[in-house]
Structure formats: C-alpha cells, structure tokens
PDB file of C-alpha atoms in Angstrom:
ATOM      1  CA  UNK B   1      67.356 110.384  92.249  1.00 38.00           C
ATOM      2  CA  UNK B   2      70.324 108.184  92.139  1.00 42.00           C
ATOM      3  CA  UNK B   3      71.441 104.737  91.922  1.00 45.00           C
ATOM      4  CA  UNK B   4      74.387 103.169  92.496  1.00 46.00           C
ATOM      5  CA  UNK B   5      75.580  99.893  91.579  1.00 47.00           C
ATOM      6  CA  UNK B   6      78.828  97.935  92.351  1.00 53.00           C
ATOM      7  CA  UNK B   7      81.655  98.439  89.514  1.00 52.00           C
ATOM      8  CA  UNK B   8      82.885  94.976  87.654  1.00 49.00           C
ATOM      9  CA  UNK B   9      86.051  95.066  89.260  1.00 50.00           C
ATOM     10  CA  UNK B  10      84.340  95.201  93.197  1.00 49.00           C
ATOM     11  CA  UNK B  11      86.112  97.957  93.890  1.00 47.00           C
ATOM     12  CA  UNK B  12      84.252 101.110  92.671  1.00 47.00           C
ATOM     13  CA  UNK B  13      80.484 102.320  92.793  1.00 54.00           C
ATOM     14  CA  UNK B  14      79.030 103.248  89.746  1.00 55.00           C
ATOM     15  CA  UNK B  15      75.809 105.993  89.225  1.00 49.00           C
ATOM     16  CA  UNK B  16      72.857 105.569  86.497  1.00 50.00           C
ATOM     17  CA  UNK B  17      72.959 108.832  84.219  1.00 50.00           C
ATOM     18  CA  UNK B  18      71.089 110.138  81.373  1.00 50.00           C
ATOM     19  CA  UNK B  19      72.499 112.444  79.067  1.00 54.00           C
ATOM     20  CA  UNK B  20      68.716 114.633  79.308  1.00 55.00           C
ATOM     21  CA  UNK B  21      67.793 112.406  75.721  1.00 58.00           C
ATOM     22  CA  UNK B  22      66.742 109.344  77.717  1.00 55.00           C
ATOM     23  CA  UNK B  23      69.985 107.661  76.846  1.00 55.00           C
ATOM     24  CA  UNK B  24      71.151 105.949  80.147  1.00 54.00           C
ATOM     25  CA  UNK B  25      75.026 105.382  80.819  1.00 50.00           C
ATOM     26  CA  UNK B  26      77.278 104.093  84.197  1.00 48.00           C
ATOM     27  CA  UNK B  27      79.860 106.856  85.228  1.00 48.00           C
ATOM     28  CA  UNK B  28      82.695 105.261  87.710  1.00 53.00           C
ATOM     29  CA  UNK B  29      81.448 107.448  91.360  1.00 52.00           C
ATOM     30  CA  UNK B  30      85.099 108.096  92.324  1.00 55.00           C
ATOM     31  CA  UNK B  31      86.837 108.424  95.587  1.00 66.00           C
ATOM     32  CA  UNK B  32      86.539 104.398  96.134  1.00 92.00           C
ATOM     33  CA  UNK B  33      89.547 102.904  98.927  1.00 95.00           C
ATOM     34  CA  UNK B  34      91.175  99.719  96.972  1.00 96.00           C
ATOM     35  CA  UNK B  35      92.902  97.850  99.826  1.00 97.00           C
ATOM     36  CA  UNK B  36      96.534  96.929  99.127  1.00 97.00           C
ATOM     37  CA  UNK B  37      97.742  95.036 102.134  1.00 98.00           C
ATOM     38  CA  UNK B  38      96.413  93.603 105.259  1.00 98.00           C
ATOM     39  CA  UNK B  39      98.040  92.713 108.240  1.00 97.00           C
ATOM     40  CA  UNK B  40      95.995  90.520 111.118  1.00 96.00           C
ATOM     41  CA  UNK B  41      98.491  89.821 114.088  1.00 96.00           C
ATOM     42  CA  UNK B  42      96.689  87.326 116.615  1.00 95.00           C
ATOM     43  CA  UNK B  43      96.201  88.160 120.123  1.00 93.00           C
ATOM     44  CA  UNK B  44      99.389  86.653 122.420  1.00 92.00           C
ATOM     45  CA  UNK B  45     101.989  87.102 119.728  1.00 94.00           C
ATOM     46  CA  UNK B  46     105.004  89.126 120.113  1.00 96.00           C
ATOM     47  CA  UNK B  47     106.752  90.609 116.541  1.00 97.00           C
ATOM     48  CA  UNK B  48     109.215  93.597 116.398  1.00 97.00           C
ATOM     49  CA  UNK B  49     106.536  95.815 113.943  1.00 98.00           C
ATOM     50  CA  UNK B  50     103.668  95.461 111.917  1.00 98.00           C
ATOM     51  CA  UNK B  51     105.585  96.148 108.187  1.00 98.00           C
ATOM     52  CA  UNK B  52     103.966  97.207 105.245  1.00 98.00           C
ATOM     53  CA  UNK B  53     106.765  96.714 102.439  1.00 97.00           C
ATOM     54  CA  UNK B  54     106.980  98.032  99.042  1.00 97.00           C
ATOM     55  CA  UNK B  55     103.025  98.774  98.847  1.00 97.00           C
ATOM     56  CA  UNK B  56     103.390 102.319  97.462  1.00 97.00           C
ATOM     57  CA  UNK B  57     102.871 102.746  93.982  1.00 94.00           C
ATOM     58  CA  UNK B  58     102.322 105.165  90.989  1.00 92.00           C
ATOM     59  CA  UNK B  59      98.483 103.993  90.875  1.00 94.00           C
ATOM     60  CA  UNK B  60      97.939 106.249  94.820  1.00 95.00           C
ATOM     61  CA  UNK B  61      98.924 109.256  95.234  1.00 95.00           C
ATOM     62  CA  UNK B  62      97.320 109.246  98.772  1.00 96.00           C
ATOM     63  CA  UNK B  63      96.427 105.862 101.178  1.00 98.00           C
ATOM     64  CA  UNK B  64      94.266 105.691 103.847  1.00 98.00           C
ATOM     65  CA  UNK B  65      95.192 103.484 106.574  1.00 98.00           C
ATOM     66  CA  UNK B  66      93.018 101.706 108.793  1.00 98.00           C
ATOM     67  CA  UNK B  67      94.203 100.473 112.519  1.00 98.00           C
ATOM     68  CA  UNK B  68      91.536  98.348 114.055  1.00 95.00           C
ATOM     69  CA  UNK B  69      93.283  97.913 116.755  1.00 95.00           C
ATOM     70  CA  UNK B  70      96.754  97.944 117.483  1.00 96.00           C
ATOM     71  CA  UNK B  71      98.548  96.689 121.291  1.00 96.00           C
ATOM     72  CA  UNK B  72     101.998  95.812 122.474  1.00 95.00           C
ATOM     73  CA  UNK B  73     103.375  93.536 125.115  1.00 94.00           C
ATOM     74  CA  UNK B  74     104.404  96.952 127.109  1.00 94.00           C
ATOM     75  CA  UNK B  75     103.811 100.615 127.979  1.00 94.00           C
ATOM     76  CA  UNK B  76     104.595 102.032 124.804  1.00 96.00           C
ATOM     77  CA  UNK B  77     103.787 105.193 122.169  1.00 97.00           C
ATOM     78  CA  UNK B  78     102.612 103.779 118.782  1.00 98.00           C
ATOM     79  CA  UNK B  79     105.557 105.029 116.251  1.00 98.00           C
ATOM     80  CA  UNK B  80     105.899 104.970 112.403  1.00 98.00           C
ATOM     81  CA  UNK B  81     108.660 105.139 110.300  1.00 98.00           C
ATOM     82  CA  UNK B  82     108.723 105.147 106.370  1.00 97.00           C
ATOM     83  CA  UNK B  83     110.947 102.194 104.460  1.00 97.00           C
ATOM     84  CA  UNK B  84     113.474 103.848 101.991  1.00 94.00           C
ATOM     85  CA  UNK B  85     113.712 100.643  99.220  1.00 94.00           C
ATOM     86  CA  UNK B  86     111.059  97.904  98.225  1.00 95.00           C
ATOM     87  CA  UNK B  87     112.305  96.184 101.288  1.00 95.00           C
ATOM     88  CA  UNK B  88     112.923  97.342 104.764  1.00 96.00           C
ATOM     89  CA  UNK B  89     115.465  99.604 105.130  1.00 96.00           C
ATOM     90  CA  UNK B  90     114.419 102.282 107.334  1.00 97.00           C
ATOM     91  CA  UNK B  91     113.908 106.157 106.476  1.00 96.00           C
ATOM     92  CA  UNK B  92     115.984 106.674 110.116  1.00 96.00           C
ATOM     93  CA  UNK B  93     117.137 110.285 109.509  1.00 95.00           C
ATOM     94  CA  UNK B  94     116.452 113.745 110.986  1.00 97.00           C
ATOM     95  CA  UNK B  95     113.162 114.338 108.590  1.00 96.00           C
ATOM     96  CA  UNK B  96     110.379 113.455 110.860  1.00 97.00           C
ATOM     97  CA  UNK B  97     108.172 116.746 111.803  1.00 98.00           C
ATOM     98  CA  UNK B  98     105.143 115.993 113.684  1.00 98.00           C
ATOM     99  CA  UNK B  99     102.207 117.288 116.056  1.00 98.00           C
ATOM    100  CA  UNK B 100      99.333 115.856 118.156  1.00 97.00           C
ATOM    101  CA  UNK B 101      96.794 117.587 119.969  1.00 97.00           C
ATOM    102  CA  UNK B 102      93.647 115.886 122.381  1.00 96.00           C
ATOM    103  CA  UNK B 103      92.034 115.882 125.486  1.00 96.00           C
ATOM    104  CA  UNK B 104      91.358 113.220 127.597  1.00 94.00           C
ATOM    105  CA  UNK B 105      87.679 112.294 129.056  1.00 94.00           C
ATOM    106  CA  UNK B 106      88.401 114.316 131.667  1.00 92.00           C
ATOM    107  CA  UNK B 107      89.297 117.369 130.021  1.00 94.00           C
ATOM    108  CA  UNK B 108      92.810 117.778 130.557  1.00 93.00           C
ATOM    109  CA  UNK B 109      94.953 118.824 127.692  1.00 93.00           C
ATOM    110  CA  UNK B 110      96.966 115.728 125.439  1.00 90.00           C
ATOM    111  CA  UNK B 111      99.666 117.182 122.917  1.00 93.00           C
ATOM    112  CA  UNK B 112     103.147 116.488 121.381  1.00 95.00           C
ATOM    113  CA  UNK B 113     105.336 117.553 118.891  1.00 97.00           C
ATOM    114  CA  UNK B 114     108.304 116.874 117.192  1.00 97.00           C
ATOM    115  CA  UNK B 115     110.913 118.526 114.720  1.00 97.00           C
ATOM    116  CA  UNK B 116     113.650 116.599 113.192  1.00 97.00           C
ATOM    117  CA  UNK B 117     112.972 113.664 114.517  1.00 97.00           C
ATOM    118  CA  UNK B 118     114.143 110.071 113.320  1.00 98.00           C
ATOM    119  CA  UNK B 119     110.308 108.571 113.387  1.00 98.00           C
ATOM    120  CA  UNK B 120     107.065 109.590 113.910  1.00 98.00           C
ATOM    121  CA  UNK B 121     105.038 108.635 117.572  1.00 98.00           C
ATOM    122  CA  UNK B 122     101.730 109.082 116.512  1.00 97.00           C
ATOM    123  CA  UNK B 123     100.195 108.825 120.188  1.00 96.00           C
ATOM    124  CA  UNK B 124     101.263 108.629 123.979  1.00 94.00           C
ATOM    125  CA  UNK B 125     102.298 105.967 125.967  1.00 94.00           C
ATOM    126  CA  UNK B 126      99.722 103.198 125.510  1.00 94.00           C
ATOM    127  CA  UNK B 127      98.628 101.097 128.314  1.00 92.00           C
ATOM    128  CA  UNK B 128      99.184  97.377 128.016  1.00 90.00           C
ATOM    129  CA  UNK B 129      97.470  96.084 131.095  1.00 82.00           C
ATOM    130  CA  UNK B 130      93.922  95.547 130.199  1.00 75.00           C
ATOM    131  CA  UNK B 131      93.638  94.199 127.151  1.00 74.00           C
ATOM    132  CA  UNK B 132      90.163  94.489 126.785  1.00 78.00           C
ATOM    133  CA  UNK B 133      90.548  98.152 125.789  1.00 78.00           C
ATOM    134  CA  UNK B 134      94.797  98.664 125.593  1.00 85.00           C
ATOM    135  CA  UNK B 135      96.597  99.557 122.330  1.00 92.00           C
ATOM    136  CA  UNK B 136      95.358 102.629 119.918  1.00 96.00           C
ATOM    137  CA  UNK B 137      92.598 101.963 117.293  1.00 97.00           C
ATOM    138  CA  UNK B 138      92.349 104.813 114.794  1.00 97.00           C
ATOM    139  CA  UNK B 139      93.286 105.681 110.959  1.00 98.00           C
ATOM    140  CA  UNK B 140      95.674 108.115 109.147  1.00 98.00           C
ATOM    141  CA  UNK B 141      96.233 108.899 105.714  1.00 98.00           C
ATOM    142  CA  UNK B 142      99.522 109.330 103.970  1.00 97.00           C
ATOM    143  CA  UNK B 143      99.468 111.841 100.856  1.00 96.00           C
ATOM    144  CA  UNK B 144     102.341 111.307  98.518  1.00 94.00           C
ATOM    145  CA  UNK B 145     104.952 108.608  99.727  1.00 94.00           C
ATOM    146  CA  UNK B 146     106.950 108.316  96.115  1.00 91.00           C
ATOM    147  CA  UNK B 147     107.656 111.907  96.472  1.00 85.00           C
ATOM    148  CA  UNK B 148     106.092 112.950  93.180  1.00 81.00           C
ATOM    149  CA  UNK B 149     107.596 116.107  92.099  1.00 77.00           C
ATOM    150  CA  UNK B 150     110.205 115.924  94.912  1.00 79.00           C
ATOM    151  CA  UNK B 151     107.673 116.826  97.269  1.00 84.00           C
ATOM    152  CA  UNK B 152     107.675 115.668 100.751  1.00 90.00           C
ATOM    153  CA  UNK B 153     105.088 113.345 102.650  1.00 95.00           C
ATOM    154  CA  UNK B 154     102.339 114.175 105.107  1.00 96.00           C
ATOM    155  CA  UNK B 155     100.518 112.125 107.630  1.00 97.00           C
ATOM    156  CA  UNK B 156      97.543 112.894 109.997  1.00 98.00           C
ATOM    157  CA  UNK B 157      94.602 111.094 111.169  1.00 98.00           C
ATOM    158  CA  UNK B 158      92.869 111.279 114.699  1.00 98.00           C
ATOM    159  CA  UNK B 159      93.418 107.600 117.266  1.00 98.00           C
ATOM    160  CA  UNK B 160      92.025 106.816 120.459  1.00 97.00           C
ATOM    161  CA  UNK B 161      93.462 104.893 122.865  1.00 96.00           C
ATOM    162  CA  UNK B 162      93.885 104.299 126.869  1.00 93.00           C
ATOM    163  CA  UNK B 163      97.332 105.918 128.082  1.00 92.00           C
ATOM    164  CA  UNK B 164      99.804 104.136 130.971  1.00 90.00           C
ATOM    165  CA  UNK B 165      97.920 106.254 133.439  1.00 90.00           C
ATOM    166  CA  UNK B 166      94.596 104.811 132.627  1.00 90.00           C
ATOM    167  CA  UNK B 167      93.178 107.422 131.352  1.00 93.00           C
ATOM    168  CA  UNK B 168      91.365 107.291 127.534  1.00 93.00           C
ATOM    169  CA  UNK B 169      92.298 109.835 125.343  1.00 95.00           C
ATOM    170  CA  UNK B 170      91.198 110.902 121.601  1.00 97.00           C
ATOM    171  CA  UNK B 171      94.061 112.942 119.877  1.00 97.00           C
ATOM    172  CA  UNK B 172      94.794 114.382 116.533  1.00 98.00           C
ATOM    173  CA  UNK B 173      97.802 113.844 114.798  1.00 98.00           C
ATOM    174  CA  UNK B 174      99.787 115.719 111.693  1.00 98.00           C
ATOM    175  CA  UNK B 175     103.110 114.554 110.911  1.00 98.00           C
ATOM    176  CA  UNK B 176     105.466 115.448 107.551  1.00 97.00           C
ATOM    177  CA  UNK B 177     108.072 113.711 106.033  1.00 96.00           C
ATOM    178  CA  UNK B 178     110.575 116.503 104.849  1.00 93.00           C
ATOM    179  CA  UNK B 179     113.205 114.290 102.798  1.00 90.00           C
ATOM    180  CA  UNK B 180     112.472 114.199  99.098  1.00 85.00           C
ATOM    181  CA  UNK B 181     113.325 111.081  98.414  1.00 87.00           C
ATOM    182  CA  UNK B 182     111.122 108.435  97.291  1.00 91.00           C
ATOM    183  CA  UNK B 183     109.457 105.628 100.224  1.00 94.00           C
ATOM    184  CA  UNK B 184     107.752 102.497  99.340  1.00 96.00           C
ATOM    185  CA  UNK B 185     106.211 101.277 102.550  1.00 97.00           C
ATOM    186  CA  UNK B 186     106.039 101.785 106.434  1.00 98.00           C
ATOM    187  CA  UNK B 187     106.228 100.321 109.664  1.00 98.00           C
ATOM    188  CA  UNK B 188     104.423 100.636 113.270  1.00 98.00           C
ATOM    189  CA  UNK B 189     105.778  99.547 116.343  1.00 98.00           C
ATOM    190  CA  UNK B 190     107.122 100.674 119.633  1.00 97.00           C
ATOM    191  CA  UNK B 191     109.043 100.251 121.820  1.00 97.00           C
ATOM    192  CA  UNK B 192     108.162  97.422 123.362  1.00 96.00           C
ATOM    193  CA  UNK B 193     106.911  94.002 120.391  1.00 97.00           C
ATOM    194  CA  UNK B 194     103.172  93.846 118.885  1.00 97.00           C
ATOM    195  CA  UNK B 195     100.982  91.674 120.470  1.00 95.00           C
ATOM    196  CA  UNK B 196      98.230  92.297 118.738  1.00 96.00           C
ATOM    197  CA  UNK B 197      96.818  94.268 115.127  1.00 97.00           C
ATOM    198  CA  UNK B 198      94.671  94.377 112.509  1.00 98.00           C
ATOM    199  CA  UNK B 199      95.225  97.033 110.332  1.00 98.00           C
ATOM    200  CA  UNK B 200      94.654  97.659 106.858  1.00 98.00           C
ATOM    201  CA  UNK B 201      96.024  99.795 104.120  1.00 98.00           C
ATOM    202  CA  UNK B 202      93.784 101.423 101.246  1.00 97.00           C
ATOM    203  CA  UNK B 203      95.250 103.313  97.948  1.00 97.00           C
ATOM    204  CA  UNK B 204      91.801 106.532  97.587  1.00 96.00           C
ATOM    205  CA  UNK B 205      91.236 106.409  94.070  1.00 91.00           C
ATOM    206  CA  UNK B 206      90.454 109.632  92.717  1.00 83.00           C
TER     207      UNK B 206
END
C-alpha cells in the first residue's frame, strides 16, 4: 500500500517508497494545484471585473481556475478576456475562438460559438434576480498563457448556472486564444458590474 504525507512546503503530497532493499525514501506525488491569487468580492458590491493581473509565470505552464461563485448586478453572460502586459491592458483583438455546448434540466439544447471574437463569453445570459442561486459557479483551466514556443492559449472547463429565463443549465466550454503573443493575467466580467465572487486561481504543478 501507500502513504502519503504532506510536502514541507504545504503544497505537495509526498508517497513512502522503498527501493525493493528495505531502504525507504519520499518521492514529491506530482500534479499538486499551488494557488496564486484569490479574489473574494462580498455580496452587495458592484466592481467593473474580477482582475487577475500579472499572475502568469514561467513556473505554470497550465492553471486551473476555480469560480465558486460568480453574480452580477444584471442579466448578463460571464466573459473573459486575457491582459496583454503585467498590468491591465486588455488582449481586445479579433483572436478569441470559442464553443459551448449543454442542456438544460429540461433537456433542451444550450450552445454557442464564436470565431474572431474580441473576448471570450464563457456562458449565457445569467440571471440576476434570485440571488440565492444567480451567477455561474464552475472552473476552467488555461494551458499556456506566456505563449511558450509561440503557441497560442486554450481554455475549457464545464459551469453551471441559472439563465435570464430561469431555467438552470450545465454547459461545456472550449475557447482558444489564437494570437502568439505573450498574456500575463485575465479578467471576468460582463456586461453589467460584479456583485458578487469568489474565485481562485491555481498554477498544476507537474
């Protein structure tokens, strides 16, 4: 059998091996999620975006991104754009290639798509109303943000959420950043301001 035991630095499991001699060793377990930024946005605020700036680094090649839940003053789709410089400048141009796919509980079909567009909208039109169970709560992962060999970046993950016709709906989604150039961070918002979040970001380490 195996045991595990918390790395020194908190952030990684370790296993208990034997090299078949009796001689017992710790071996790092792998695939551990470091967090890297947090953002809690208490309920009855109003901001422009939840912004994750300059987070993106040589030490991830791929982040995991966790939306606890995520609502807006407003009918509005949750959209994502990527920030071109340690700040905030905004990746705004033509390079945004997405897809979603879903059903809502009562069967009927839920899809978009998008192809050269100037951000990403990750879901429908949320519903606002009851904020018991408004906004989106769901996670994504981002593969490759600094554009490592010139490469572009992807994004998918899977959200649920409770669309402006009050119907709940659980989606897919599979977006690609097509521009080469390097980004450093992110932003959600819509089109209406955040009421309410609490998301965090991961870097997976390998």
């Amino acid at each position: 059998y195996t045991l595990t035991f918390p790395n020194n630095d908190g952030n990684a499991n370790q296993f208990l091996q034997t090299d078949g001699s009796g001689v017992l060793s710790f071996a790092d377990a792998g695939g551990t999620l470091v967090e890297v930024a947090q953002s809690s946005i208490s309920a009855g605020s109003s901001v422009s975006a939840v912004e994750f700036s300059n987070i993106f680094s040589s030490t991830y090649n791929t982040y995991f991104v966790r939306i606890g839940k995520i609502r807006f003053a407003g009918n509005t789709s949750l959209q994502m754009r990527f920030y071109s410089d340690t700040g905030t400048t905004e990746e705004s141009g033509s390079f945004y290639n997405y897809v979603r796919y879903g059903l809502s509980n009562g069967g009927a079909r839920e899809d978009g798509n998008g192809d050269g567009q100037n951000r990403f909208y990750l879901t429908e039109s949320l519903d606002y109303d009851q904020p018991a169970d408004g906004g989106a709560t769901g996670f994504f992962y981002i593969d490759n943000p600094l554009a490592n060999s010139s490469f572009s970046a992807t994004t998918y993950g899977q959200f649920v959420y409770r669309d402006d016709s009050n119907v709940w709906n659980g989606i897919n989604f599979g977006g690609k950043f097509s521009g080469s150039s390097a980004r450093y961070g992110f932003k959600l918002y819509g089109s209406s301001n955040v009421e309410y979040a609490d998301i965090t970001v991961y870097g997976v380490k390998p």
